[in-house]
Structures are given as C-alpha cells and as structure tokens.
Amino acid sequence: MTTYLISNVSVVGGEPTDLLIRDGVVVEVGAGLAAAGATVLDATGLVALPGLVDLHTHLREPGREDAETVESGSRAAALGGYTAVCAMANTSPVADTAGVVEQVWRLGREAGLVDVQPIGAVTVGLAGERLAELGAMADSAAGVQIFSDDGHCVADPRLMRRALEYVKAFDGVIAQHAEEPRLTEGAQMHEGEVSTRLGLTGWPAVAEEAIIARDVLLAEHVGSRLHVCHVSTAGSVEVLRQAKARGVRVTAEVTPHHLLLTDERAQTYDPVFKVNPPLRTAADIAALREALADGVIDVIATDHAPHAVEDKECEWAYARPGMLGLETALSIALDVFGPRWDLIAERMSRTPARIAGLDGHGLDPAPGVPANLTLVDPAARRVIEPAELASRSRNTPYARMTLPGRIVATFLRGEPTVLDGKAVK
Ligand code: DOR
Ligand code: ZN
C-alpha cells in the first residue's frame, strides 16, 4: 500500500498541519512531518473532514440498473466526499431477505469505492402487512442494523410497534418514512398557497407530523430506537424537540434539498423538483436550518434518488418523486451553513456513522484511526452540469447552478477513491 503524506491541511477547520497515512491508517498528525518514500499531496488551502456518511441513499440495484448501480452510486458517493452509504431497501426485488441484503453488500465490496451498508425492509415487499425477516438480515453477512420501508410509511401502528419491539433485542433502528397515506392520496406537492394556485393536490404537513408524533410515542413506550427520514416541516421539528426533551431515543435527518429549495419551484412544472416529502415553504426551511444547527435534527442525509429519463422527463403528475444528492450535498451544506466545519463534520459524518454503527467511520483523523477522510477545497466554486455527474441518472435540481466547494480527494482506508477531483477507478 502507498504511504501518503498530506501536507498543510486544515483538519476540520483547524490550523494547517500534516497527516501521514500508512497501511490504511492515520499514523501521525503534526506540522513538518517527513516520511521517506511517501507520496506527498500538497493540501494547502484544503480542509480535511472525516469521510462523509450517508444514512439514506437509493442505489437502485437490483432491479433498476438503468437508473443507478451499486458501482455508479458508489462512484457518485466517493466524488461527493463519502466513504460510507446506507442503501435503501426499495429495490426490485425488495431488500427484505438475507439473500438480497447480502447481494447488495457484496456488490458494494466489489466496487470498493465506499462502504455500502444495506438497510433492510421492515415489511415483506414494502407492503406494510407482515414483518420481514429482520433477525435473519441482522445476522447475515451484511449485518443489517437499520430497517426501513422508505418510499412507503409503516402506517399500521401495530406493525410499527412490533418492528420496534423486534429490533430492541439487538439495538437496531427503525427508520420511518413519515407519511400518513390517507392524508396524501393523490398528492403532487406541498399543500399550501402554491398548490392552491396551481390546482395540484396537496401533501399537508400534518401527514408527516402525525406519524412522527405517533412513532415517538411508540418508541418511548417500547424503549427502542426510532430514526425519522427526511424531516421536512417546522411542525415536525417541534414534535422532535419535545420528544428529545423527554429522552425518547429518536434521531432525525434532513435532506440538502429541504434545506434550500421551496415549493415555489413547482411553478416551473419541471418534475426534477418533484420529491417525497415535497419541497416546503421558506418558514419550514428556516426551522429546519435552526434545528440542524441546534441538534434537534441530527444529520444531513441525501435521499439520493436517481430516476431514469422516462420516469422524470414527463408530465409532473406521472413523474416519479426524488432527486440526486450525493455529488452536491457538501456544496449545499457549505452554501447553507458556510465554513462551520465542526457542524458539517458532526452532521454529515460523526453522527450518521454513530447512528448506523459503522465502526471506523465518522472519526476525525488522529493517530490509529482508519484513514477514511475527504479533502475539500472551500474556495472553489463549480457549475453543476448534469452530464458530468457520475450517477447514471441526470435528475439534479441544481443543474447549472454555481455552488461553493469541491471535493479534491477521498480516501477509503488509506487508498484514494478520488484524486484531483476525479474518481480513481
Ligand atoms: O422522493 C423520494 N424518492 N422519496 C422517497 O421516499 C423514495 C424515493 C425514491 O425511491 O425514489
Ligand atoms: Zn422516503
């Protein structure tokens, strides 16, 4: 293995220093390091972060390899500064058995660009009727710890209770897509002034808030861990704030797009802005940003949702919901929060790694720590060109926007997956 000396780098925004990486591990941190035979990377002006960790990625394999594969999604992740991603279970077949989660896990190992940690489905076929083989998935080679029917809500409260009870035995997590389905039938966008004006059926904030309120009570009753996917409303933040104050074991994520884009984008009728939960209002965005800064929301997760052209470039009502996220998430975080490096490291690496139980990830570079890290050029600005993305899909809502920050290099256990802003393989 190559020995790397990363010189003059700011570790999570601190004073410039050097990092020596050997045999996959950070062996020394300090100014003026020298190492015979090491490959030197001059990182003047760059910031080193612990490799980013995404709790919510759709990799689409098996089943929709035209939209994304484990390999193409892993490459997009590495280019976005990630060293680990959690792969959602809404594939075809659904990841509801040990066999499918092991397949995804193995494909991730073969691609070798990020650690791919499969999420298992809560219910068979995501149908919301019978619990899937949670224990078999946990005991499989994939070692599943997080279970989610994402894309669908586990709407039946009895099933949700049973799922929480089941995973308690091994301290697993149920990650809920909070959407009361009876309140969102036919919904096309956020229910509010804009939906009224456009005449599109609305997805009311209360459909999310009611499920979160119910589930924090269930999690409290059972004493299990609940994670809330893609929180999108100010009311949800208040429910979470109260639950956390009572000591409920709940964590929550927000996506980059819910931190930046409002429902007014629907006025373009461009389906690239159709997503579930939908883009909300400026007041929601303000509450989400505040909640992320003060820790009521624990992490930024991408909900990277690649879709093939025919599923996206059609009439709004027929388009699938979802947008790309892996290659732009750090830039959006920088745009929204500025160079608050400790906050970014906490919300995009340390905390998601802890929630997912990913050993060796989410650790700041220090002697003895696995060298999972990313180097960011905070001064760079780039124009997002969909055709230049590594994802197989093109549905980015940031097309031709100029965004701050560029991932210069990413290391997975001491080996570069990205160098000079380009994927190594
Ligand atoms: O917009 C979304 N897309 N929301 C989801 O919950 C699922 C996801 C997908 O799989 O495309
Ligand atoms: Zn979802």
PDB file of N, CA, C and O in Angstrom, residues 306-360:
ATOM      1  N   PRO A 306     -31.958   8.478  -7.726  1.00  0.00           N
ATOM      2  CA  PRO A 306     -31.803   8.537  -9.186  1.00  0.00           C
ATOM      3  C   PRO A 306     -33.018   7.964  -9.891  1.00  0.00           C
ATOM      4  O   PRO A 306     -33.587   6.965  -9.443  1.00  0.00           O
ATOM      5  N   HIS A 307     -33.415   8.613 -10.977  1.00  0.00           N
ATOM      6  CA  HIS A 307     -34.515   8.104 -11.797  1.00  0.00           C
ATOM      7  C   HIS A 307     -34.142   8.199 -13.271  1.00  0.00           C
ATOM      8  O   HIS A 307     -33.532   9.180 -13.702  1.00  0.00           O
ATOM      9  N   ALA A 308     -34.559   7.173 -14.033  1.00  0.00           N
ATOM     10  CA  ALA A 308     -34.303   7.154 -15.471  1.00  0.00           C
ATOM     11  C   ALA A 308     -35.056   8.300 -16.139  1.00  0.00           C
ATOM     12  O   ALA A 308     -36.069   8.783 -15.630  1.00  0.00           O
ATOM     13  N   VAL A 309     -34.550   8.713 -17.301  1.00  0.00           N
ATOM     14  CA  VAL A 309     -35.119   9.850 -18.030  1.00  0.00           C
ATOM     15  C   VAL A 309     -36.626   9.697 -18.229  1.00  0.00           C
ATOM     16  O   VAL A 309     -37.401  10.635 -17.991  1.00  0.00           O
ATOM     17  N   GLU A 310     -37.072   8.493 -18.628  1.00  0.00           N
ATOM     18  CA  GLU A 310     -38.507   8.336 -18.926  1.00  0.00           C
ATOM     19  C   GLU A 310     -39.383   8.439 -17.680  1.00  0.00           C
ATOM     20  O   GLU A 310     -40.580   8.690 -17.771  1.00  0.00           O
ATOM     21  N   ASP A 311     -38.782   8.256 -16.501  1.00  0.00           N
ATOM     22  CA  ASP A 311     -39.548   8.376 -15.263  1.00  0.00           C
ATOM     23  C   ASP A 311     -39.562   9.801 -14.722  1.00  0.00           C
ATOM     24  O   ASP A 311     -40.252  10.108 -13.751  1.00  0.00           O
ATOM     25  N   LYS A 312     -38.752  10.666 -15.315  1.00  0.00           N
ATOM     26  CA  LYS A 312     -38.617  12.023 -14.798  1.00  0.00           C
ATOM     27  C   LYS A 312     -38.990  13.086 -15.827  1.00  0.00           C
ATOM     28  O   LYS A 312     -39.595  14.094 -15.482  1.00  0.00           O
ATOM     29  N   GLU A 313     -38.630  12.858 -17.082  1.00  0.00           N
ATOM     30  CA  GLU A 313     -38.919  13.874 -18.098  1.00  0.00           C
ATOM     31  C   GLU A 313     -40.253  13.569 -18.743  1.00  0.00           C
ATOM     32  O   GLU A 313     -40.346  13.106 -19.877  1.00  0.00           O
ATOM     33  N   CYS A 314     -41.295  13.805 -17.954  1.00  0.00           N
ATOM     34  CA  CYS A 314     -42.674  13.570 -18.402  1.00  0.00           C
ATOM     35  C   CYS A 314     -43.550  14.569 -17.659  1.00  0.00           C
ATOM     36  O   CYS A 314     -43.028  15.454 -16.984  1.00  0.00           O
ATOM     37  N   GLU A 315     -44.852  14.432 -17.793  1.00  0.00           N
ATOM     38  CA  GLU A 315     -45.745  15.340 -17.078  1.00  0.00           C
ATOM     39  C   GLU A 315     -45.546  15.222 -15.572  1.00  0.00           C
ATOM     40  O   GLU A 315     -45.336  14.118 -15.063  1.00  0.00           O
ATOM     41  N   TRP A 316     -45.673  16.337 -14.877  1.00  0.00           N
ATOM     42  CA  TRP A 316     -45.463  16.377 -13.418  1.00  0.00           C
ATOM     43  C   TRP A 316     -46.200  15.231 -12.712  1.00  0.00           C
ATOM     44  O   TRP A 316     -45.640  14.520 -11.894  1.00  0.00           O
ATOM     45  N   ALA A 317     -47.468  15.052 -13.047  1.00  0.00           N
ATOM     46  CA  ALA A 317     -48.296  14.072 -12.330  1.00  0.00           C
ATOM     47  C   ALA A 317     -47.793  12.647 -12.507  1.00  0.00           C
ATOM     48  O   ALA A 317     -48.015  11.801 -11.642  1.00  0.00           O
ATOM     49  N   TYR A 318     -47.130  12.361 -13.609  1.00  0.00           N
ATOM     50  CA  TYR A 318     -46.666  10.996 -13.881  1.00  0.00           C
ATOM     51  C   TYR A 318     -45.224  10.766 -13.439  1.00  0.00           C
ATOM     52  O   TYR A 318     -44.750   9.628 -13.403  1.00  0.00           O
ATOM     53  N   ALA A 319     -44.502  11.832 -13.151  1.00  0.00           N
ATOM     54  CA  ALA A 319     -43.076  11.701 -12.817  1.00  0.00           C
ATOM     55  C   ALA A 319     -42.910  11.055 -11.454  1.00  0.00           C
ATOM     56  O   ALA A 319     -43.727  11.245 -10.546  1.00  0.00           O
ATOM     57  N   ARG A 320     -41.843  10.265 -11.309  1.00  0.00           N
ATOM     58  CA  ARG A 320     -41.504   9.685 -10.006  1.00  0.00           C
ATOM     59  C   ARG A 320     -40.922  10.769  -9.108  1.00  0.00           C
ATOM     60  O   ARG A 320     -40.218  11.657  -9.598  1.00  0.00           O
ATOM     61  N   PRO A 321     -41.151  10.660  -7.809  1.00  0.00           N
ATOM     62  CA  PRO A 321     -40.540  11.638  -6.902  1.00  0.00           C
ATOM     63  C   PRO A 321     -39.090  11.273  -6.596  1.00  0.00           C
ATOM     64  O   PRO A 321     -38.746  10.089  -6.531  1.00  0.00           O
ATOM     65  N   GLY A 322     -38.273  12.289  -6.416  1.00  0.00           N
ATOM     66  CA  GLY A 322     -36.898  12.039  -5.991  1.00  0.00           C
ATOM     67  C   GLY A 322     -35.892  12.807  -6.815  1.00  0.00           C
ATOM     68  O   GLY A 322     -36.156  13.154  -7.966  1.00  0.00           O
ATOM     69  N   MET A 323     -34.748  13.096  -6.194  1.00  0.00           N
ATOM     70  CA  MET A 323     -33.684  13.857  -6.864  1.00  0.00           C
ATOM     71  C   MET A 323     -32.312  13.359  -6.427  1.00  0.00           C
ATOM     72  O   MET A 323     -32.176  12.765  -5.367  1.00  0.00           O
ATOM     73  N   LEU A 324     -31.320  13.598  -7.277  1.00  0.00           N
ATOM     74  CA  LEU A 324     -29.944  13.205  -6.952  1.00  0.00           C
ATOM     75  C   LEU A 324     -29.425  14.042  -5.791  1.00  0.00           C
ATOM     76  O   LEU A 324     -29.854  15.184  -5.599  1.00  0.00           O
ATOM     77  N   GLY A 325     -28.448  13.486  -5.053  1.00  0.00           N
ATOM     78  CA  GLY A 325     -27.938  14.255  -3.917  1.00  0.00           C
ATOM     79  C   GLY A 325     -26.474  14.042  -3.575  1.00  0.00           C
ATOM     80  O   GLY A 325     -25.842  14.933  -3.017  1.00  0.00           O
ATOM     81  N   LEU A 326     -25.936  12.868  -3.901  1.00  0.00           N
ATOM     82  CA  LEU A 326     -24.611  12.530  -3.362  1.00  0.00           C
ATOM     83  C   LEU A 326     -23.506  13.480  -3.810  1.00  0.00           C
ATOM     84  O   LEU A 326     -22.599  13.796  -3.037  1.00  0.00           O
ATOM     85  N   GLU A 327     -23.560  13.919  -5.057  1.00  0.00           N
ATOM     86  CA  GLU A 327     -22.438  14.700  -5.594  1.00  0.00           C
ATOM     87  C   GLU A 327     -22.532  16.186  -5.285  1.00  0.00           C
ATOM     88  O   GLU A 327     -21.621  16.941  -5.643  1.00  0.00           O
ATOM     89  N   THR A 328     -23.616  16.596  -4.645  1.00  0.00           N
ATOM     90  CA  THR A 328     -23.808  18.019  -4.373  1.00  0.00           C
ATOM     91  C   THR A 328     -24.060  18.333  -2.895  1.00  0.00           C
ATOM     92  O   THR A 328     -24.121  19.502  -2.524  1.00  0.00           O
ATOM     93  N   ALA A 329     -24.187  17.301  -2.048  1.00  0.00           N
ATOM     94  CA  ALA A 329     -24.613  17.525  -0.659  1.00  0.00           C
ATOM     95  C   ALA A 329     -23.666  18.442   0.110  1.00  0.00           C
ATOM     96  O   ALA A 329     -24.108  19.373   0.805  1.00  0.00           O
ATOM     97  N   LEU A 330     -22.369  18.204  -0.008  1.00  0.00           N
ATOM     98  CA  LEU A 330     -21.437  19.031   0.764  1.00  0.00           C
ATOM     99  C   LEU A 330     -21.497  20.489   0.298  1.00  0.00           C
ATOM    100  O   LEU A 330     -21.434  21.411   1.110  1.00  0.00           O
ATOM    101  N   SER A 331     -21.637  20.685  -1.004  1.00  0.00           N
ATOM    102  CA  SER A 331     -21.732  22.055  -1.524  1.00  0.00           C
ATOM    103  C   SER A 331     -22.979  22.761  -0.992  1.00  0.00           C
ATOM    104  O   SER A 331     -22.937  23.951  -0.658  1.00  0.00           O
ATOM    105  N   ILE A 332     -24.080  22.035  -0.902  1.00  0.00           N
ATOM    106  CA  ILE A 332     -25.304  22.655  -0.367  1.00  0.00           C
ATOM    107  C   ILE A 332     -25.107  22.979   1.119  1.00  0.00           C
ATOM    108  O   ILE A 332     -25.497  24.060   1.585  1.00  0.00           O
ATOM    109  N   ALA A 333     -24.464  22.070   1.852  1.00  0.00           N
ATOM    110  CA  ALA A 333     -24.212  22.336   3.279  1.00  0.00           C
ATOM    111  C   ALA A 333     -23.339  23.581   3.438  1.00  0.00           C
ATOM    112  O   ALA A 333     -23.588  24.420   4.314  1.00  0.00           O
ATOM    113  N   LEU A 334     -22.340  23.727   2.577  1.00  0.00           N
ATOM    114  CA  LEU A 334     -21.473  24.917   2.638  1.00  0.00           C
ATOM    115  C   LEU A 334     -22.242  26.172   2.260  1.00  0.00           C
ATOM    116  O   LEU A 334     -22.054  27.234   2.858  1.00  0.00           O
ATOM    117  N   ASP A 335     -23.115  26.039   1.279  1.00  0.00           N
ATOM    118  CA  ASP A 335     -23.914  27.174   0.838  1.00  0.00           C
ATOM    119  C   ASP A 335     -24.834  27.639   1.972  1.00  0.00           C
ATOM    120  O   ASP A 335     -24.989  28.831   2.221  1.00  0.00           O
ATOM    121  N   VAL A 336     -25.421  26.670   2.686  1.00  0.00           N
ATOM    122  CA  VAL A 336     -26.409  26.994   3.722  1.00  0.00           C
ATOM    123  C   VAL A 336     -25.725  27.441   5.017  1.00  0.00           C
ATOM    124  O   VAL A 336     -26.167  28.395   5.661  1.00  0.00           O
ATOM    125  N   PHE A 337     -24.667  26.743   5.420  1.00  0.00           N
ATOM    126  CA  PHE A 337     -24.081  26.984   6.742  1.00  0.00           C
ATOM    127  C   PHE A 337     -22.729  27.697   6.711  1.00  0.00           C
ATOM    128  O   PHE A 337     -22.215  28.069   7.768  1.00  0.00           O
ATOM    129  N   GLY A 338     -22.141  27.862   5.520  1.00  0.00           N
ATOM    130  CA  GLY A 338     -20.818  28.467   5.449  1.00  0.00           C
ATOM    131  C   GLY A 338     -19.791  27.519   6.041  1.00  0.00           C
ATOM    132  O   GLY A 338     -20.090  26.348   6.309  1.00  0.00           O
ATOM    133  N   PRO A 339     -18.564  28.026   6.280  1.00  0.00           N
ATOM    134  CA  PRO A 339     -17.486  27.117   6.715  1.00  0.00           C
ATOM    135  C   PRO A 339     -17.582  26.742   8.194  1.00  0.00           C
ATOM    136  O   PRO A 339     -16.612  26.865   8.942  1.00  0.00           O
ATOM    137  N   ARG A 340     -18.742  26.260   8.622  1.00  0.00           N
ATOM    138  CA  ARG A 340     -18.881  25.761  10.009  1.00  0.00           C
ATOM    139  C   ARG A 340     -18.478  24.285   9.988  1.00  0.00           C
ATOM    140  O   ARG A 340     -19.325  23.392  10.037  1.00  0.00           O
ATOM    141  N   TRP A 341     -17.156  24.070   9.909  1.00  0.00           N
ATOM    142  CA  TRP A 341     -16.644  22.727   9.629  1.00  0.00           C
ATOM    143  C   TRP A 341     -17.007  21.711  10.702  1.00  0.00           C
ATOM    144  O   TRP A 341     -17.275  20.546  10.414  1.00  0.00           O
ATOM    145  N   ASP A 342     -16.994  22.152  11.959  1.00  0.00           N
ATOM    146  CA  ASP A 342     -17.316  21.194  13.015  1.00  0.00           C
ATOM    147  C   ASP A 342     -18.783  20.743  12.908  1.00  0.00           C
ATOM    148  O   ASP A 342     -19.095  19.565  13.090  1.00  0.00           O
ATOM    149  N   LEU A 343     -19.643  21.692  12.586  1.00  0.00           N
ATOM    150  CA  LEU A 343     -21.061  21.348  12.402  1.00  0.00           C
ATOM    151  C   LEU A 343     -21.219  20.387  11.222  1.00  0.00           C
ATOM    152  O   LEU A 343     -21.950  19.387  11.304  1.00  0.00           O
ATOM    153  N   ILE A 344     -20.521  20.669  10.133  1.00  0.00           N
ATOM    154  CA  ILE A 344     -20.619  19.821   8.939  1.00  0.00           C
ATOM    155  C   ILE A 344     -20.088  18.417   9.247  1.00  0.00           C
ATOM    156  O   ILE A 344     -20.716  17.406   8.893  1.00  0.00           O
ATOM    157  N   ALA A 345     -18.950  18.332   9.937  1.00  0.00           N
ATOM    158  CA  ALA A 345     -18.385  17.020  10.289  1.00  0.00           C
ATOM    159  C   ALA A 345     -19.349  16.247  11.197  1.00  0.00           C
ATOM    160  O   ALA A 345     -19.547  15.039  11.053  1.00  0.00           O
ATOM    161  N   GLU A 346     -19.951  16.956  12.129  1.00  0.00           N
ATOM    162  CA  GLU A 346     -20.873  16.317  13.076  1.00  0.00           C
ATOM    163  C   GLU A 346     -22.115  15.777  12.371  1.00  0.00           C
ATOM    164  O   GLU A 346     -22.528  14.646  12.593  1.00  0.00           O
ATOM    165  N   ARG A 347     -22.701  16.602  11.511  1.00  0.00           N
ATOM    166  CA  ARG A 347     -23.991  16.255  10.916  1.00  0.00           C
ATOM    167  C   ARG A 347     -23.877  15.374   9.671  1.00  0.00           C
ATOM    168  O   ARG A 347     -24.847  14.734   9.276  1.00  0.00           O
ATOM    169  N   MET A 348     -22.698  15.367   9.054  1.00  0.00           N
ATOM    170  CA  MET A 348     -22.556  14.606   7.800  1.00  0.00           C
ATOM    171  C   MET A 348     -21.614  13.415   7.946  1.00  0.00           C
ATOM    172  O   MET A 348     -21.462  12.636   7.016  1.00  0.00           O
ATOM    173  N   SER A 349     -20.965  13.271   9.107  1.00  0.00           N
ATOM    174  CA  SER A 349     -20.037  12.147   9.255  1.00  0.00           C
ATOM    175  C   SER A 349     -20.129  11.490  10.630  1.00  0.00           C
ATOM    176  O   SER A 349     -20.501  10.324  10.743  1.00  0.00           O
ATOM    177  N   ARG A 350     -19.786  12.256  11.694  1.00  0.00           N
ATOM    178  CA  ARG A 350     -19.681  11.594  13.003  1.00  0.00           C
ATOM    179  C   ARG A 350     -21.016  11.022  13.460  1.00  0.00           C
ATOM    180  O   ARG A 350     -21.101   9.849  13.854  1.00  0.00           O
ATOM    181  N   THR A 351     -22.069  11.831  13.420  1.00  0.00           N
ATOM    182  CA  THR A 351     -23.359  11.362  13.946  1.00  0.00           C
ATOM    183  C   THR A 351     -23.990  10.282  13.059  1.00  0.00           C
ATOM    184  O   THR A 351     -24.444   9.258  13.588  1.00  0.00           O
ATOM    185  N   PRO A 352     -24.007  10.453  11.724  1.00  0.00           N
ATOM    186  CA  PRO A 352     -24.568   9.345  10.929  1.00  0.00           C
ATOM    187  C   PRO A 352     -23.792   8.041  11.113  1.00  0.00           C
ATOM    188  O   PRO A 352     -24.409   6.962  11.136  1.00  0.00           O
ATOM    189  N   ALA A 353     -22.469   8.109  11.259  1.00  0.00           N
ATOM    190  CA  ALA A 353     -21.694   6.874  11.482  1.00  0.00           C
ATOM    191  C   ALA A 353     -22.102   6.216  12.791  1.00  0.00           C
ATOM    192  O   ALA A 353     -22.235   4.995  12.887  1.00  0.00           O
ATOM    193  N   ARG A 354     -22.348   7.048  13.813  1.00  0.00           N
ATOM    194  CA  ARG A 354     -22.744   6.516  15.118  1.00  0.00           C
ATOM    195  C   ARG A 354     -24.145   5.886  15.039  1.00  0.00           C
ATOM    196  O   ARG A 354     -24.373   4.790  15.565  1.00  0.00           O
ATOM    197  N   ILE A 355     -25.063   6.557  14.372  1.00  0.00           N
ATOM    198  CA  ILE A 355     -26.433   6.024  14.270  1.00  0.00           C
ATOM    199  C   ILE A 355     -26.420   4.678  13.546  1.00  0.00           C
ATOM    200  O   ILE A 355     -27.098   3.731  13.945  1.00  0.00           O
ATOM    201  N   ALA A 356     -25.611   4.577  12.484  1.00  0.00           N
ATOM    202  CA  ALA A 356     -25.578   3.343  11.685  1.00  0.00           C
ATOM    203  C   ALA A 356     -24.646   2.298  12.283  1.00  0.00           C
ATOM    204  O   ALA A 356     -24.592   1.172  11.793  1.00  0.00           O
ATOM    205  N   GLY A 357     -23.900   2.667  13.323  1.00  0.00           N
ATOM    206  CA  GLY A 357     -22.970   1.719  13.935  1.00  0.00           C
ATOM    207  C   GLY A 357     -21.836   1.321  13.006  1.00  0.00           C
ATOM    208  O   GLY A 357     -21.394   0.174  13.020  1.00  0.00           O
ATOM    209  N   LEU A 358     -21.361   2.275  12.198  1.00  0.00           N
ATOM    210  CA  LEU A 358     -20.301   1.977  11.226  1.00  0.00           C
ATOM    211  C   LEU A 358     -18.936   2.226  11.859  1.00  0.00           C
ATOM    212  O   LEU A 358     -18.436   3.365  11.871  1.00  0.00           O
ATOM    213  N   ASP A 359     -18.337   1.156  12.357  1.00  0.00           N
ATOM    214  CA  ASP A 359     -17.027   1.279  13.003  1.00  0.00           C
ATOM    215  C   ASP A 359     -15.995   1.759  11.993  1.00  0.00           C
ATOM    216  O   ASP A 359     -16.003   1.344  10.840  1.00  0.00           O
ATOM    217  N   GLY A 360     -15.113   2.627  12.443  1.00  0.00           N
ATOM    218  CA  GLY A 360     -14.034   3.116  11.569  1.00  0.00           C
ATOM    219  C   GLY A 360     -14.448   4.301  10.716  1.00  0.00           C
ATOM    220  O   GLY A 360     -13.624   4.881  10.031  1.00  0.00           O
TER     221      GLY A 360
END
